[in-house]
mmCIF file of C-alpha atoms in Angstrom:
data_model
loop_
_atom_site.group_PDB
_atom_site.id
_atom_site.type_symbol
_atom_site.label_atom_id
_atom_site.label_comp_id
_atom_site.label_asym_id
_atom_site.label_seq_id
_atom_site.Cartn_x
_atom_site.Cartn_y
_atom_site.Cartn_z
ATOM 1 C CA MET A 276 94.139 151.319 -179.546
ATOM 2 C CA MET A 277 94.474 148.358 -177.178
ATOM 3 C CA ILE A 278 90.703 147.933 -176.975
ATOM 4 C CA GLU A 279 90.444 147.793 -180.784
ATOM 5 C CA LYS A 280 93.220 145.188 -180.980
ATOM 6 C CA THR A 281 91.573 143.103 -178.278
ATOM 7 C CA LEU A 282 88.187 143.289 -180.012
ATOM 8 C CA LEU A 283 89.766 142.486 -183.364
ATOM 9 C CA SER A 284 91.531 139.443 -181.975
ATOM 10 C CA VAL A 285 88.357 138.197 -180.236
ATOM 11 C CA LEU A 286 86.322 138.639 -183.427
ATOM 12 C CA ALA A 287 88.974 136.925 -185.540
ATOM 13 C CA PHE A 288 89.089 134.042 -183.065
ATOM 14 C CA ILE A 289 85.288 133.669 -183.193
ATOM 15 C CA GLY A 290 85.424 133.659 -186.987
ATOM 16 C CA LEU A 291 88.206 131.083 -186.932
ATOM 17 C CA LEU A 292 86.161 128.851 -184.629
ATOM 18 C CA ILE A 293 83.172 129.042 -186.986
ATOM 19 C CA SER A 294 85.341 128.312 -190.038
ATOM 20 C CA THR A 295 86.925 125.377 -188.223
ATOM 21 C CA TYR A 296 83.480 124.033 -187.331
ATOM 22 C CA PHE A 297 82.441 124.098 -191.001
ATOM 23 C CA GLN A 298 85.715 122.457 -192.027
ATOM 24 C CA LEU A 299 85.168 119.645 -189.547
ATOM 25 C CA VAL A 300 81.534 119.192 -190.597
ATOM 26 C CA SER A 301 82.399 119.147 -194.305
ATOM 27 C CA ARG A 302 85.060 116.501 -193.666
ATOM 28 C CA ASN A 303 82.624 114.419 -191.575
ATOM 29 C CA LYS A 304 84.803 114.797 -188.478
ATOM 30 C CA ILE A 305 81.875 116.092 -186.412
ATOM 31 C CA ALA A 306 78.121 116.117 -186.899
ATOM 32 C CA PRO A 307 76.497 119.507 -187.518
ATOM 33 C CA ASP A 308 74.166 118.803 -184.612
ATOM 34 C CA ALA A 309 76.849 117.513 -182.228
ATOM 35 C CA PRO A 310 75.792 117.819 -178.573
ATOM 36 C CA PHE A 311 78.698 120.131 -177.683
ATOM 37 C CA ILE A 312 77.460 122.704 -180.238
ATOM 38 C CA PRO A 313 75.145 125.232 -178.544
ATOM 39 C CA ALA A 314 71.515 124.415 -179.335
ATOM 40 C CA TRP A 315 70.846 127.814 -180.929
ATOM 41 C CA CYS A 316 73.417 127.165 -183.658
ATOM 42 C CA ARG A 317 72.954 123.439 -184.276
ATOM 43 C CA MET A 318 71.720 122.450 -187.702
ATOM 44 C CA GLU A 319 70.210 119.346 -189.128
ATOM 45 C CA SER A 320 72.664 117.396 -191.263
ATOM 46 C CA SER A 321 70.680 118.025 -194.453
ATOM 47 C CA ALA A 322 70.517 121.795 -193.908
ATOM 48 C CA CYS A 323 74.207 122.064 -193.125
ATOM 49 C CA ALA A 324 75.073 119.866 -196.107
ATOM 50 C CA SER A 325 72.955 122.131 -198.320
ATOM 51 C CA ILE A 326 74.974 125.140 -197.210
ATOM 52 C CA VAL A 327 78.393 123.517 -197.442
ATOM 53 C CA SER A 328 77.688 121.974 -200.849
ATOM 54 C CA ALA A 329 75.958 125.005 -202.406
ATOM 55 C CA LYS A 330 77.712 126.638 -205.360
ATOM 56 C CA GLU A 331 78.009 129.795 -203.250
ATOM 57 C CA ALA A 332 80.061 127.817 -200.711
ATOM 58 C CA ARG A 333 83.136 128.152 -202.929
ATOM 59 C CA LEU A 334 84.980 131.162 -204.240
ATOM 60 C CA PHE A 335 87.390 130.447 -207.091
ATOM 61 C CA GLY A 336 86.922 126.748 -206.330
ATOM 62 C CA ILE A 337 88.090 127.129 -202.733
ATOM 63 C CA PRO A 338 85.590 126.399 -199.925
ATOM 64 C CA ASN A 339 84.544 129.594 -198.153
ATOM 65 C CA PHE A 340 85.418 128.131 -194.761
ATOM 66 C CA GLU A 341 89.025 127.627 -195.893
ATOM 67 C CA LEU A 342 89.204 131.188 -197.188
ATOM 68 C CA GLY A 343 87.616 132.274 -193.910
ATOM 69 C CA SER A 344 90.269 130.448 -191.900
ATOM 70 C CA PHE A 345 92.989 132.185 -193.891
ATOM 71 C CA PHE A 346 91.265 135.558 -193.458
ATOM 72 C CA TYR A 347 90.821 135.158 -189.699
ATOM 73 C CA LEU A 348 94.427 133.992 -189.258
ATOM 74 C CA LEU A 349 95.502 137.047 -191.262
ATOM 75 C CA MET A 350 93.449 139.259 -188.953
ATOM 76 C CA LEU A 351 94.942 137.624 -185.849
ATOM 77 C CA THR A 352 98.420 138.118 -187.270
ATOM 78 C CA ALA A 353 97.663 141.742 -188.154
ATOM 79 C CA THR A 354 96.460 142.288 -184.602
ATOM 80 C CA PHE A 355 99.755 141.274 -183.051
ATOM 81 C CA MET A 356 102.119 142.866 -185.566
ATOM 82 C CA GLU A 357 102.913 146.466 -186.298
ATOM 83 C CA LEU A 358 102.232 146.594 -190.030
ATOM 84 C CA PRO A 359 103.727 149.075 -192.478
ATOM 85 C CA PRO A 360 101.083 151.466 -193.880
ATOM 86 C CA ASP A 361 100.930 149.810 -197.324
ATOM 87 C CA ILE A 362 100.430 146.334 -195.817
ATOM 88 C CA ARG A 363 97.819 147.706 -193.404
ATOM 89 C CA THR A 364 95.987 149.244 -196.365
ATOM 90 C CA GLY A 365 96.057 145.855 -198.063
ATOM 91 C CA VAL A 366 94.576 144.207 -194.971
ATOM 92 C CA VAL A 367 91.780 146.798 -194.908
ATOM 93 C CA VAL A 368 91.076 146.198 -198.623
ATOM 94 C CA VAL A 369 90.956 142.422 -198.092
ATOM 95 C CA SER A 370 88.587 142.969 -195.177
ATOM 96 C CA GLY A 371 86.381 145.237 -197.303
ATOM 97 C CA ILE A 372 86.212 142.617 -200.051
ATOM 98 C CA THR A 373 85.333 140.034 -197.407
ATOM 99 C CA VAL A 374 82.421 142.203 -196.267
ATOM 100 C CA LEU A 375 81.131 142.487 -199.838
ATOM 101 C CA VAL A 376 81.361 138.713 -200.303
ATOM 102 C CA SER A 377 79.632 138.238 -196.929
ATOM 103 C CA ALA A 378 76.777 140.509 -197.990
ATOM 104 C CA TYR A 379 76.335 138.486 -201.185
ATOM 105 C CA LEU A 380 76.448 135.182 -199.294
ATOM 106 C CA ALA A 381 73.942 136.407 -196.698
ATOM 107 C CA PHE A 382 71.608 137.505 -199.498
ATOM 108 C CA ARG A 383 71.914 134.102 -201.209
ATOM 109 C CA LEU A 384 71.416 132.297 -197.903
ATOM 110 C CA ILE A 385 68.180 134.189 -197.291
ATOM 111 C CA SER A 386 66.804 134.375 -200.834
ATOM 112 C CA VAL A 387 67.950 131.118 -202.452
ATOM 113 C CA LEU A 388 68.860 128.523 -199.851
ATOM 114 C CA ARG A 389 66.335 129.813 -197.305
ATOM 115 C CA ILE A 390 68.221 128.197 -194.444
ATOM 116 C CA PRO A 391 68.495 130.036 -191.119
ATOM 117 C CA CYS A 392 72.167 129.376 -190.419
ATOM 118 C CA ALA A 393 73.012 131.222 -187.209
ATOM 119 C CA LEU A 394 76.734 130.535 -187.536
ATOM 120 C CA CYS A 395 76.752 131.824 -191.118
ATOM 121 C CA PHE A 396 75.100 135.080 -190.102
ATOM 122 C CA ILE A 397 77.378 135.435 -187.091
ATOM 123 C CA SER A 398 80.431 135.085 -189.327
ATOM 124 C CA HIS A 399 79.024 137.724 -191.711
ATOM 125 C CA VAL A 400 78.516 140.131 -188.803
ATOM 126 C CA VAL A 401 82.006 139.306 -187.505
ATOM 127 C CA ASN A 402 83.423 140.203 -190.924
ATOM 128 C CA LEU A 403 81.622 143.545 -190.879
ATOM 129 C CA LEU A 404 82.773 144.328 -187.338
ATOM 130 C CA ILE A 405 86.374 143.451 -188.216
ATOM 131 C CA PHE A 406 86.227 145.816 -191.181
ATOM 132 C CA LEU A 407 84.758 148.606 -189.065
ATOM 133 C CA LEU A 408 87.452 148.157 -186.429
ATOM 134 C CA LEU A 409 90.155 148.313 -189.088
ATOM 135 C CA VAL A 410 88.904 151.562 -190.592
ATOM 136 C CA ILE A 411 88.514 153.436 -187.286
#
């Protein structure tokens, strides 16, 4: 049980870092190709802007990175709290919905935007791994 909680918290933290990066880029606080960003996940400004400004980058009018931040904070909170069964079920359902949205966004990223966004794909995999950890 401790290993799962540790993995869940690490994954949620990684997701939160990625969401924070996109928040900072979208608010022009950092450049998408800033030198402190690892080379394998740097993007050109135009490619990153295409992703952040795409219609798929918002769900119910809210930027995905803000929803992601909320989701990852929820997962971190759930990691450190003993949740009642009904709340835990709700967390698992939210995580499952997040995986479905991630699958759709990954499909759109590949088929429509055609931009190889390493951080986007990492966050989609993180979402799947979080869900799998919650259901085991």
